[in-house]
Every structure is written in structure tokens, then in C-alpha cells.
Amino acid sequence: MDYTHQTALIPCGQDKYMPKSELLLHLKTYNLYYEGQNLQLRHREEEDEFIVEGLLNISWGLRRPIRLQMQDDHERIRPPPSSSSWHSGCNLGAQGTTLKPLTVPTVQISEVDMPVENMETHSPTDSRGLKPVQEDTPQLMRTRSDVGVRRRGNVRTSSDQRRIRRHRFSINGHFYNHKTSVFTPAYGSVTNVRINSTMTTPQVLKLLLNKFKIENSAEEFALYVVHTSGEKQKLKNSDYPLIARILQGPCEQISKVFLMEKDQVEEVTYDVAQYIKFEMPVLKSFIQKLQEEEDREVEKLMQKYTVLRLMIRQRLEEIAETPETI
């Protein structure tokens, strides 16, 4: 990549810009950190617009359950199975005569056993566990909705596996099932979406929800940059999440991008976050010192205005005693 000096300005939010040269330095550091991994970012010029594109890691930070769609959007209705198949419920003779119907196996809808080698590895937590996964979490696999799937045993052919991967992504091994369609993703588990630097926060949210076929509205969620210090910064609708990630740096042990409920999380500024990890006795001592300092400042102000009030009163008395001049 050519990281030559550039003087153009790049938008990074509403009424916020930064020099292209500065962004390129951040981008170079970012790509060096992820050297040899698929999280490296690319940049290009398109109609005099500087565009960065690549994968953005997003951690699940939901506290309430989400619902998966029952069917994929624009899913085509499949034609009836071949007449020679047991799915048709009948068997045709050589001359096209109908023979005695075959016995149709019992149809059961249940959780499809996910292939071990294709499942994403996650930390051993329940749906609300707080243990995050490592940065090298494998990619989430594609799975097919199991509505109407007939169990034929525990062994699948390679063609079955290909059909499963074509339909939808799974979230921690969850896909649509009448038993598991409503669930809460493990807190801190990681997924990613391929975006570019021109996509705003609402666009990234809609892309993420569409990827996993989530029925919930994008208006319910927000993206937050969460630091290990406890600082939480909500990305505005006018912000560009990929630019924000680049500027925060590549190390997710320092900060991560979280998907959270908009009405469940409050922003925490840096000034507040630096006190969060202190024990209560230490915080009380801080409060006591601040109170003492405030009392001293109040006393100084009272003395200052008391002196001013006396000076004004003395001046008024002098004016009153002075005879009027004609």
C-alpha cells in the first residue's frame, strides 16, 4: 500500500474532518497490527473520494433477547420434489401407474446438530455470561433455516452441508428454530461485518441485523466504543464506525465496538471512567477532599464579596456626606 503524504481532508463525523495523511498513518499502524490476518483494511480512491474498506469486529453486548426471522428474505418457493422421491408420498410404475404410497418418515423439527469443525469457538458462558472471547475468534458459519427440515440421522452428505451454508449465518450456533429463535447472544462474543468508511452508524446496524436475519428494528440498538477503563462512547448517527475503529487503534484489549440496546446503556466519559475501578473507601476520600476544596473556595468568594460590599457602602456614605455643588 502506498502511504504517501496527503493533505486532503477526510470526513470522520458531522462537521468533523481530519487530514488524509493522519488517517493513513493510523491505517498503516492498524494493518501492521493485523499483518497476515483477514482484518487488514484496504483503501482506494473513487471519484476523488478516499474510501477504506474491510471487516469490522463487533461484540455482542445485548441484555434482552433478539428474534431471528423464520424465513430468509426473497427466499424462493422450491418446486415439488421429484416423483421418484419419497417426499411425493407416492411411487410411479414403469407405465406411469400409481403404486401403493410409500411410508413417509415422521417429520420432526428440532435443533440441527452443528458440525463441530464448522462451529465458532466461544467462551464457556451462558447467554448472559460476561467472559469475552479472544480476538482470534473464527468466523461465524452460514447455516440454513431448519424449518421443515427432516431428520435423516446424524450424518449429512457434502451437498447437504453446502446447502446449509448457503442460507444464513448463525449466532453462536443459533439459527431459526421454534425453540431457539428467541435468545440472547453470549455477552462479549464477536462477529464481524464487511463495511467501508462511507457507511454511517445506522447503515452498519442494518447490515449487521440483515446478515443474521434479525427481526428486531435497528432503531432499538446502538454502537458503542467501550474501553477497558470503563469509558463508553456512543457512536452518533453521523459517525463512520470504521473510521472510529481506526482512530481508536487496532488492539481490542484496549477498546471494542459493542452492539447494545439504545435504552439500556448510558455513556461514560473519561473523567468519570477513571474513578470507576476504585474501591468505595477511596472514592469516599476523594469526595471528602473535593468537599473540603469546595468549602474553601466558597469561603474565599464570601470574603471577597463581603469586602466589596463594605467598600461600596463606604463609598455611598461619602457621597451622601459631600455637599451638593451648585
PDB file of C-alpha atoms in Angstrom, residues 28-297:
ATOM      1  CA  LYS A  28      -0.693   1.801   8.470  1.00  0.00           C
ATOM      2  CA  THR A  29      -0.451   1.054  12.202  1.00  0.00           C
ATOM      3  CA  TYR A  30      -3.766  -0.808  12.042  1.00  0.00           C
ATOM      4  CA  ASN A  31      -2.638  -3.042   9.172  1.00  0.00           C
ATOM      5  CA  LEU A  32       0.745  -3.752  10.743  1.00  0.00           C
ATOM      6  CA  TYR A  33      -1.068  -4.979  13.857  1.00  0.00           C
ATOM      7  CA  TYR A  34      -3.215  -7.355  11.800  1.00  0.00           C
ATOM      8  CA  GLU A  35      -0.475  -8.370   9.373  1.00  0.00           C
ATOM      9  CA  GLY A  36      -1.297 -11.701   7.774  1.00  0.00           C
ATOM     10  CA  GLN A  37      -4.915 -11.672   9.011  1.00  0.00           C
ATOM     11  CA  ASN A  38      -8.178 -11.011   7.229  1.00  0.00           C
ATOM     12  CA  LEU A  39      -8.843  -7.960   9.421  1.00  0.00           C
ATOM     13  CA  GLN A  40      -6.422  -5.834   7.401  1.00  0.00           C
ATOM     14  CA  LEU A  41      -8.080  -2.888   5.674  1.00  0.00           C
ATOM     15  CA  ARG A  42      -7.719  -1.646   2.099  1.00  0.00           C
ATOM     16  CA  HIS A  43      -8.094   1.858   0.754  1.00  0.00           C
ATOM     17  CA  ARG A  44      -8.848   3.242  -2.683  1.00  0.00           C
ATOM     18  CA  GLU A  45      -9.736   6.457  -4.495  1.00  0.00           C
ATOM     19  CA  GLU A  46     -13.111   6.587  -6.222  1.00  0.00           C
ATOM     20  CA  GLU A  47     -14.255   9.797  -7.925  1.00  0.00           C
ATOM     21  CA  ASP A  48     -11.884  11.834  -5.740  1.00  0.00           C
ATOM     22  CA  GLU A  49     -13.303  10.161  -2.624  1.00  0.00           C
ATOM     23  CA  PHE A  50     -10.975   8.314  -0.250  1.00  0.00           C
ATOM     24  CA  ILE A  51     -12.553   5.010   0.813  1.00  0.00           C
ATOM     25  CA  VAL A  52     -11.319   2.455   3.353  1.00  0.00           C
ATOM     26  CA  GLU A  53     -12.979  -0.955   3.397  1.00  0.00           C
ATOM     27  CA  GLY A  54     -12.673  -4.247   5.255  1.00  0.00           C
ATOM     28  CA  LEU A  55     -14.002  -6.254   8.184  1.00  0.00           C
ATOM     29  CA  LEU A  56     -15.110  -4.589  11.417  1.00  0.00           C
ATOM     30  CA  ASN A  57     -15.267  -6.683  14.586  1.00  0.00           C
ATOM     31  CA  ILE A  58     -18.416  -6.066  16.638  1.00  0.00           C
ATOM     32  CA  SER A  59     -19.024  -7.617  20.059  1.00  0.00           C
ATOM     33  CA  TRP A  60     -22.484  -8.623  21.242  1.00  0.00           C
ATOM     34  CA  GLY A  61     -23.474  -6.667  24.349  1.00  0.00           C
ATOM     35  CA  LEU A  62     -27.221  -7.269  24.450  1.00  0.00           C
ATOM     36  CA  ARG A  63     -29.187  -7.734  27.679  1.00  0.00           C
ATOM     37  CA  ARG A  64     -32.544  -8.546  26.105  1.00  0.00           C
ATOM     38  CA  PRO A  65     -33.390 -11.418  23.743  1.00  0.00           C
ATOM     39  CA  ILE A  66     -33.499 -10.964  19.977  1.00  0.00           C
ATOM     40  CA  ARG A  67     -35.667 -12.778  17.463  1.00  0.00           C
ATOM     41  CA  LEU A  68     -34.479 -14.405  14.250  1.00  0.00           C
ATOM     42  CA  GLN A  69     -36.583 -14.331  11.101  1.00  0.00           C
ATOM     43  CA  MET A  70     -38.469 -17.501  10.284  1.00  0.00           C
ATOM     44  CA  GLN A  71     -37.546 -17.346   6.598  1.00  0.00           C
ATOM     45  CA  ASP A  72     -34.824 -15.643   4.615  1.00  0.00           C
ATOM     46  CA  ASP A  73     -35.833 -12.552   2.669  1.00  0.00           C
ATOM     47  CA  HIS A  74     -36.587 -13.189  -1.017  1.00  0.00           C
ATOM     48  CA  GLU A  75     -36.436 -16.925  -0.410  1.00  0.00           C
ATOM     49  CA  ARG A  76     -37.853 -18.676  -3.450  1.00  0.00           C
ATOM     50  CA  ILE A  77     -40.537 -21.292  -3.125  1.00  0.00           C
ATOM     51  CA  ARG A  78     -38.997 -24.613  -4.027  1.00  0.00           C
ATOM     52  CA  PRO A  79     -40.685 -26.727  -6.694  1.00  0.00           C
ATOM     53  CA  PRO A  80     -42.265 -30.048  -5.635  1.00  0.00           C
ATOM     54  CA  PRO A  81     -39.756 -32.872  -5.231  1.00  0.00           C
ATOM     55  CA  SER A  82     -39.216 -35.458  -7.915  1.00  0.00           C
ATOM     56  CA  SER A  83     -41.981 -38.041  -8.229  1.00  0.00           C
ATOM     57  CA  SER A  84     -39.433 -40.778  -7.684  1.00  0.00           C
ATOM     58  CA  SER A  85     -38.642 -39.397  -4.252  1.00  0.00           C
ATOM     59  CA  TRP A  86     -40.371 -40.496  -1.069  1.00  0.00           C
ATOM     60  CA  HIS A  87     -41.186 -36.804  -0.446  1.00  0.00           C
ATOM     61  CA  SER A  88     -44.008 -37.018  -3.014  1.00  0.00           C
ATOM     62  CA  GLY A  89     -45.776 -39.668  -0.988  1.00  0.00           C
ATOM     63  CA  CYS A  90     -46.237 -41.953  -3.958  1.00  0.00           C
ATOM     64  CA  ASN A  91     -44.303 -44.114  -6.412  1.00  0.00           C
ATOM     65  CA  LEU A  92     -44.961 -44.375 -10.128  1.00  0.00           C
ATOM     66  CA  GLY A  93     -44.615 -47.627 -12.044  1.00  0.00           C
ATOM     67  CA  ALA A  94     -42.878 -48.016 -15.362  1.00  0.00           C
ATOM     68  CA  GLN A  95     -46.069 -47.070 -17.277  1.00  0.00           C
ATOM     69  CA  GLY A  96     -46.894 -44.145 -15.035  1.00  0.00           C
ATOM     70  CA  THR A  97     -49.424 -46.028 -12.927  1.00  0.00           C
ATOM     71  CA  THR A  98     -49.692 -45.130  -9.320  1.00  0.00           C
ATOM     72  CA  LEU A  99     -48.430 -47.753  -6.962  1.00  0.00           C
ATOM     73  CA  LYS A 100     -49.002 -48.096  -3.247  1.00  0.00           C
ATOM     74  CA  PRO A 101     -47.756 -44.990  -1.430  1.00  0.00           C
ATOM     75  CA  LEU A 102     -44.505 -45.354   0.409  1.00  0.00           C
ATOM     76  CA  THR A 103     -44.332 -44.872   4.147  1.00  0.00           C
ATOM     77  CA  VAL A 104     -43.424 -41.235   4.870  1.00  0.00           C
ATOM     78  CA  PRO A 105     -40.941 -40.851   7.727  1.00  0.00           C
ATOM     79  CA  THR A 106     -42.056 -38.863  10.717  1.00  0.00           C
ATOM     80  CA  VAL A 107     -41.243 -35.122  10.334  1.00  0.00           C
ATOM     81  CA  GLN A 108     -39.604 -33.605  13.376  1.00  0.00           C
ATOM     82  CA  ILE A 109     -38.450 -30.048  13.828  1.00  0.00           C
ATOM     83  CA  SER A 110     -35.572 -29.863  16.245  1.00  0.00           C
ATOM     84  CA  GLU A 111     -32.185 -28.331  16.621  1.00  0.00           C
ATOM     85  CA  VAL A 112     -29.847 -29.387  13.862  1.00  0.00           C
ATOM     86  CA  ASP A 113     -26.566 -30.716  15.135  1.00  0.00           C
ATOM     87  CA  MET A 114     -23.922 -28.232  14.120  1.00  0.00           C
ATOM     88  CA  PRO A 115     -20.735 -29.734  12.658  1.00  0.00           C
ATOM     89  CA  VAL A 116     -18.016 -29.393  15.259  1.00  0.00           C
ATOM     90  CA  GLU A 117     -15.385 -28.367  12.788  1.00  0.00           C
ATOM     91  CA  ASN A 118     -17.534 -25.529  11.426  1.00  0.00           C
ATOM     92  CA  MET A 119     -18.823 -24.069  14.670  1.00  0.00           C
ATOM     93  CA  GLU A 120     -17.473 -20.872  16.083  1.00  0.00           C
ATOM     94  CA  THR A 121     -15.453 -21.308  19.251  1.00  0.00           C
ATOM     95  CA  HIS A 122     -16.757 -19.236  22.147  1.00  0.00           C
ATOM     96  CA  SER A 123     -16.011 -18.845  25.782  1.00  0.00           C
ATOM     97  CA  PRO A 124     -17.835 -21.334  28.018  1.00  0.00           C
ATOM     98  CA  THR A 125     -20.501 -18.942  29.308  1.00  0.00           C
ATOM     99  CA  ASP A 126     -24.253 -18.906  29.349  1.00  0.00           C
ATOM    100  CA  SER A 127     -26.241 -16.484  27.223  1.00  0.00           C
ATOM    101  CA  ARG A 128     -25.569 -13.710  29.714  1.00  0.00           C
ATOM    102  CA  GLY A 129     -22.042 -14.630  30.706  1.00  0.00           C
ATOM    103  CA  LEU A 130     -19.514 -11.867  30.987  1.00  0.00           C
ATOM    104  CA  LYS A 131     -16.428 -13.682  29.775  1.00  0.00           C
ATOM    105  CA  PRO A 132     -15.392 -12.264  26.356  1.00  0.00           C
ATOM    106  CA  VAL A 133     -13.818 -14.266  23.594  1.00  0.00           C
ATOM    107  CA  GLN A 134     -10.310 -13.782  22.278  1.00  0.00           C
ATOM    108  CA  GLU A 135      -9.527 -11.593  19.297  1.00  0.00           C
ATOM    109  CA  ASP A 136      -8.762 -14.555  17.061  1.00  0.00           C
ATOM    110  CA  THR A 137     -12.352 -15.862  17.203  1.00  0.00           C
ATOM    111  CA  PRO A 138     -13.087 -17.788  13.996  1.00  0.00           C
ATOM    112  CA  GLN A 139     -15.673 -16.532  11.559  1.00  0.00           C
ATOM    113  CA  LEU A 140     -19.297 -17.351  12.131  1.00  0.00           C
ATOM    114  CA  MET A 141     -20.536 -20.027   9.762  1.00  0.00           C
ATOM    115  CA  ARG A 142     -23.526 -19.927   7.433  1.00  0.00           C
ATOM    116  CA  THR A 143     -26.400 -22.134   8.390  1.00  0.00           C
ATOM    117  CA  ARG A 144     -29.754 -22.828   6.817  1.00  0.00           C
ATOM    118  CA  SER A 145     -33.090 -22.288   8.478  1.00  0.00           C
ATOM    119  CA  ASP A 146     -34.250 -25.661   9.728  1.00  0.00           C
ATOM    120  CA  VAL A 147     -37.959 -25.003   9.210  1.00  0.00           C
ATOM    121  CA  GLY A 148     -39.349 -28.110   7.558  1.00  0.00           C
ATOM    122  CA  VAL A 149     -36.060 -29.984   7.722  1.00  0.00           C
ATOM    123  CA  ARG A 150     -36.497 -33.729   8.065  1.00  0.00           C
ATOM    124  CA  ARG A 151     -34.121 -35.614  10.273  1.00  0.00           C
ATOM    125  CA  ARG A 152     -32.383 -38.413   8.427  1.00  0.00           C
ATOM    126  CA  GLY A 153     -29.945 -39.339  11.102  1.00  0.00           C
ATOM    127  CA  ASN A 154     -26.786 -37.646  12.362  1.00  0.00           C
ATOM    128  CA  VAL A 155     -24.772 -37.975   9.126  1.00  0.00           C
ATOM    129  CA  ARG A 156     -25.002 -35.341   6.396  1.00  0.00           C
ATOM    130  CA  THR A 157     -23.684 -35.517   2.875  1.00  0.00           C
ATOM    131  CA  SER A 158     -21.386 -32.854   1.443  1.00  0.00           C
ATOM    132  CA  SER A 159     -24.232 -31.470  -0.686  1.00  0.00           C
ATOM    133  CA  ASP A 160     -26.358 -31.074   2.457  1.00  0.00           C
ATOM    134  CA  GLN A 161     -23.550 -29.173   4.133  1.00  0.00           C
ATOM    135  CA  ARG A 162     -23.229 -26.830   1.142  1.00  0.00           C
ATOM    136  CA  ARG A 163     -26.953 -26.102   1.175  1.00  0.00           C
ATOM    137  CA  ILE A 164     -26.814 -25.345   4.898  1.00  0.00           C
ATOM    138  CA  ARG A 165     -24.003 -22.811   4.481  1.00  0.00           C
ATOM    139  CA  ARG A 166     -25.757 -21.019   1.619  1.00  0.00           C
ATOM    140  CA  HIS A 167     -28.701 -19.678   3.570  1.00  0.00           C
ATOM    141  CA  ARG A 168     -27.803 -17.710   6.663  1.00  0.00           C
ATOM    142  CA  PHE A 169     -25.213 -17.005   9.299  1.00  0.00           C
ATOM    143  CA  SER A 170     -25.590 -18.480  12.748  1.00  0.00           C
ATOM    144  CA  ILE A 171     -25.087 -16.574  16.001  1.00  0.00           C
ATOM    145  CA  ASN A 172     -23.066 -18.744  18.367  1.00  0.00           C
ATOM    146  CA  GLY A 173     -24.573 -21.797  16.670  1.00  0.00           C
ATOM    147  CA  HIS A 174     -28.126 -20.447  16.851  1.00  0.00           C
ATOM    148  CA  PHE A 175     -30.339 -20.353  13.766  1.00  0.00           C
ATOM    149  CA  TYR A 176     -34.081 -20.224  13.369  1.00  0.00           C
ATOM    150  CA  ASN A 177     -35.778 -22.906  15.349  1.00  0.00           C
ATOM    151  CA  HIS A 178     -39.068 -22.756  17.198  1.00  0.00           C
ATOM    152  CA  LYS A 179     -37.093 -23.459  20.380  1.00  0.00           C
ATOM    153  CA  THR A 180     -34.095 -21.194  19.835  1.00  0.00           C
ATOM    154  CA  SER A 181     -35.378 -18.398  17.589  1.00  0.00           C
ATOM    155  CA  VAL A 182     -35.573 -16.033  20.593  1.00  0.00           C
ATOM    156  CA  PHE A 183     -32.346 -15.868  22.590  1.00  0.00           C
ATOM    157  CA  THR A 184     -29.625 -13.532  23.861  1.00  0.00           C
ATOM    158  CA  PRO A 185     -26.169 -13.847  22.233  1.00  0.00           C
ATOM    159  CA  ALA A 186     -23.349 -14.546  24.665  1.00  0.00           C
ATOM    160  CA  TYR A 187     -22.093 -11.257  26.086  1.00  0.00           C
ATOM    161  CA  GLY A 188     -18.730 -10.321  24.558  1.00  0.00           C
ATOM    162  CA  SER A 189     -18.855 -12.874  21.733  1.00  0.00           C
ATOM    163  CA  VAL A 190     -17.528 -11.421  18.491  1.00  0.00           C
ATOM    164  CA  THR A 191     -18.799 -11.255  14.933  1.00  0.00           C
ATOM    165  CA  ASN A 192     -17.838  -9.019  12.027  1.00  0.00           C
ATOM    166  CA  VAL A 193     -19.294  -7.280   9.002  1.00  0.00           C
ATOM    167  CA  ARG A 194     -17.624  -6.070   5.814  1.00  0.00           C
ATOM    168  CA  ILE A 195     -18.144  -2.322   5.532  1.00  0.00           C
ATOM    169  CA  ASN A 196     -16.422   0.786   4.196  1.00  0.00           C
ATOM    170  CA  SER A 197     -15.567   4.186   5.605  1.00  0.00           C
ATOM    171  CA  THR A 198     -18.527   5.914   3.911  1.00  0.00           C
ATOM    172  CA  MET A 199     -21.121   3.876   5.831  1.00  0.00           C
ATOM    173  CA  THR A 200     -22.729   5.628   8.783  1.00  0.00           C
ATOM    174  CA  THR A 201     -23.764   4.032  12.075  1.00  0.00           C
ATOM    175  CA  PRO A 202     -27.400   3.288  11.041  1.00  0.00           C
ATOM    176  CA  GLN A 203     -26.196   1.676   7.812  1.00  0.00           C
ATOM    177  CA  VAL A 204     -23.791  -0.595   9.681  1.00  0.00           C
ATOM    178  CA  LEU A 205     -26.521  -1.569  12.162  1.00  0.00           C
ATOM    179  CA  LYS A 206     -28.943  -2.519   9.379  1.00  0.00           C
ATOM    180  CA  LEU A 207     -26.227  -4.512   7.611  1.00  0.00           C
ATOM    181  CA  LEU A 208     -25.427  -6.457  10.791  1.00  0.00           C
ATOM    182  CA  LEU A 209     -29.078  -7.248  11.541  1.00  0.00           C
ATOM    183  CA  ASN A 210     -29.697  -8.299   7.954  1.00  0.00           C
ATOM    184  CA  LYS A 211     -26.650 -10.570   7.986  1.00  0.00           C
ATOM    185  CA  PHE A 212     -28.103 -12.618  10.834  1.00  0.00           C
ATOM    186  CA  LYS A 213     -31.749 -12.199   9.733  1.00  0.00           C
ATOM    187  CA  ILE A 214     -32.751 -10.490  12.992  1.00  0.00           C
ATOM    188  CA  GLU A 215     -36.351  -9.283  13.145  1.00  0.00           C
ATOM    189  CA  ASN A 216     -35.743  -6.532  15.715  1.00  0.00           C
ATOM    190  CA  SER A 217     -35.641  -2.989  14.369  1.00  0.00           C
ATOM    191  CA  ALA A 218     -32.293  -1.251  14.033  1.00  0.00           C
ATOM    192  CA  GLU A 219     -33.783   1.662  15.997  1.00  0.00           C
ATOM    193  CA  GLU A 220     -33.577  -0.454  19.154  1.00  0.00           C
ATOM    194  CA  PHE A 221     -29.784  -0.687  19.047  1.00  0.00           C
ATOM    195  CA  ALA A 222     -26.697   1.498  19.025  1.00  0.00           C
ATOM    196  CA  LEU A 223     -22.965   1.014  18.586  1.00  0.00           C
ATOM    197  CA  TYR A 224     -20.674   1.915  21.472  1.00  0.00           C
ATOM    198  CA  VAL A 225     -16.902   2.156  21.726  1.00  0.00           C
ATOM    199  CA  VAL A 226     -16.168   0.552  25.105  1.00  0.00           C
ATOM    200  CA  HIS A 227     -12.751   0.960  26.730  1.00  0.00           C
ATOM    201  CA  THR A 228     -11.231  -1.287  29.371  1.00  0.00           C
ATOM    202  CA  SER A 229     -11.150   1.767  31.634  1.00  0.00           C
ATOM    203  CA  GLY A 230     -14.963   1.759  31.669  1.00  0.00           C
ATOM    204  CA  GLU A 231     -15.400   4.647  29.265  1.00  0.00           C
ATOM    205  CA  LYS A 232     -18.382   4.177  26.913  1.00  0.00           C
ATOM    206  CA  GLN A 233     -18.801   6.379  23.883  1.00  0.00           C
ATOM    207  CA  LYS A 234     -21.941   6.094  21.780  1.00  0.00           C
ATOM    208  CA  LEU A 235     -21.394   6.451  18.045  1.00  0.00           C
ATOM    209  CA  LYS A 236     -23.695   9.089  16.590  1.00  0.00           C
ATOM    210  CA  ASN A 237     -25.818   8.536  13.509  1.00  0.00           C
ATOM    211  CA  SER A 238     -23.465  10.781  11.565  1.00  0.00           C
ATOM    212  CA  ASP A 239     -20.330   8.879  12.650  1.00  0.00           C
ATOM    213  CA  TYR A 240     -18.475   6.366  10.488  1.00  0.00           C
ATOM    214  CA  PRO A 241     -17.796   3.239  12.591  1.00  0.00           C
ATOM    215  CA  LEU A 242     -14.843   2.043  10.508  1.00  0.00           C
ATOM    216  CA  ILE A 243     -13.123   5.430  10.818  1.00  0.00           C
ATOM    217  CA  ALA A 244     -13.841   5.420  14.557  1.00  0.00           C
ATOM    218  CA  ARG A 245     -12.273   1.963  14.891  1.00  0.00           C
ATOM    219  CA  ILE A 246      -9.142   3.052  13.010  1.00  0.00           C
ATOM    220  CA  LEU A 247      -8.732   6.139  15.195  1.00  0.00           C
ATOM    221  CA  GLN A 248      -9.218   4.105  18.385  1.00  0.00           C
ATOM    222  CA  GLY A 249      -6.402   1.777  17.315  1.00  0.00           C
ATOM    223  CA  PRO A 250      -6.425  -1.911  16.390  1.00  0.00           C
ATOM    224  CA  CYS A 251      -5.955  -3.508  19.830  1.00  0.00           C
ATOM    225  CA  GLU A 252      -9.277  -4.835  21.120  1.00  0.00           C
ATOM    226  CA  GLN A 253      -7.801  -5.399  24.562  1.00  0.00           C
ATOM    227  CA  ILE A 254      -7.950  -1.610  24.928  1.00  0.00           C
ATOM    228  CA  SER A 255     -11.251  -0.824  23.226  1.00  0.00           C
ATOM    229  CA  LYS A 256     -14.001  -2.698  21.413  1.00  0.00           C
ATOM    230  CA  VAL A 257     -17.056  -1.839  19.350  1.00  0.00           C
ATOM    231  CA  PHE A 258     -20.200  -3.219  21.033  1.00  0.00           C
ATOM    232  CA  LEU A 259     -23.750  -3.655  19.798  1.00  0.00           C
ATOM    233  CA  MET A 260     -26.047  -2.694  22.707  1.00  0.00           C
ATOM    234  CA  GLU A 261     -29.614  -1.638  23.405  1.00  0.00           C
ATOM    235  CA  LYS A 262     -30.014   2.082  22.964  1.00  0.00           C
ATOM    236  CA  ASP A 263     -32.154   2.494  26.099  1.00  0.00           C
ATOM    237  CA  GLN A 264     -30.096   0.233  28.370  1.00  0.00           C
ATOM    238  CA  VAL A 265     -26.670   1.879  28.232  1.00  0.00           C
ATOM    239  CA  GLU A 266     -25.528   5.310  29.341  1.00  0.00           C
ATOM    240  CA  GLU A 267     -22.403   6.981  28.070  1.00  0.00           C
ATOM    241  CA  VAL A 268     -19.494   7.178  30.495  1.00  0.00           C
ATOM    242  CA  THR A 269     -16.985   9.973  29.949  1.00  0.00           C
ATOM    243  CA  TYR A 270     -13.272   9.589  30.506  1.00  0.00           C
ATOM    244  CA  ASP A 271     -13.379  11.839  33.591  1.00  0.00           C
ATOM    245  CA  VAL A 272     -15.940   9.532  35.198  1.00  0.00           C
ATOM    246  CA  ALA A 273     -14.411   6.278  33.935  1.00  0.00           C
ATOM    247  CA  GLN A 274     -11.071   6.908  35.650  1.00  0.00           C
ATOM    248  CA  TYR A 275     -12.808   6.642  39.049  1.00  0.00           C
ATOM    249  CA  ILE A 276     -14.971   3.587  38.340  1.00  0.00           C
ATOM    250  CA  LYS A 277     -12.447   0.936  39.347  1.00  0.00           C
ATOM    251  CA  PHE A 278     -11.578   2.500  42.720  1.00  0.00           C
ATOM    252  CA  GLU A 279     -12.897   0.916  45.924  1.00  0.00           C
ATOM    253  CA  MET A 280     -15.635   2.719  47.859  1.00  0.00           C
ATOM    254  CA  PRO A 281     -13.367   3.906  50.735  1.00  0.00           C
ATOM    255  CA  VAL A 282     -11.024   5.501  48.193  1.00  0.00           C
ATOM    256  CA  LEU A 283     -13.919   7.164  46.407  1.00  0.00           C
ATOM    257  CA  LYS A 284     -15.255   8.499  49.709  1.00  0.00           C
ATOM    258  CA  SER A 285     -11.859  10.018  50.494  1.00  0.00           C
ATOM    259  CA  PHE A 286     -11.896  11.689  47.056  1.00  0.00           C
ATOM    260  CA  ILE A 287     -15.356  13.080  47.766  1.00  0.00           C
ATOM    261  CA  GLN A 288     -14.252  14.378  51.165  1.00  0.00           C
ATOM    262  CA  LYS A 289     -11.252  16.171  49.675  1.00  0.00           C
ATOM    263  CA  LEU A 290     -13.406  17.667  46.921  1.00  0.00           C
ATOM    264  CA  GLN A 291     -15.897  18.828  49.528  1.00  0.00           C
ATOM    265  CA  GLU A 292     -13.157  20.458  51.576  1.00  0.00           C
ATOM    266  CA  GLU A 293     -11.791  22.170  48.485  1.00  0.00           C
ATOM    267  CA  GLU A 294     -15.272  23.376  47.562  1.00  0.00           C
ATOM    268  CA  ASP A 295     -15.815  24.767  51.066  1.00  0.00           C
ATOM    269  CA  ARG A 296     -12.536  26.701  50.870  1.00  0.00           C
ATOM    270  CA  GLU A 297     -13.500  28.195  47.511  1.00  0.00           C
TER     271      GLU A 297
END
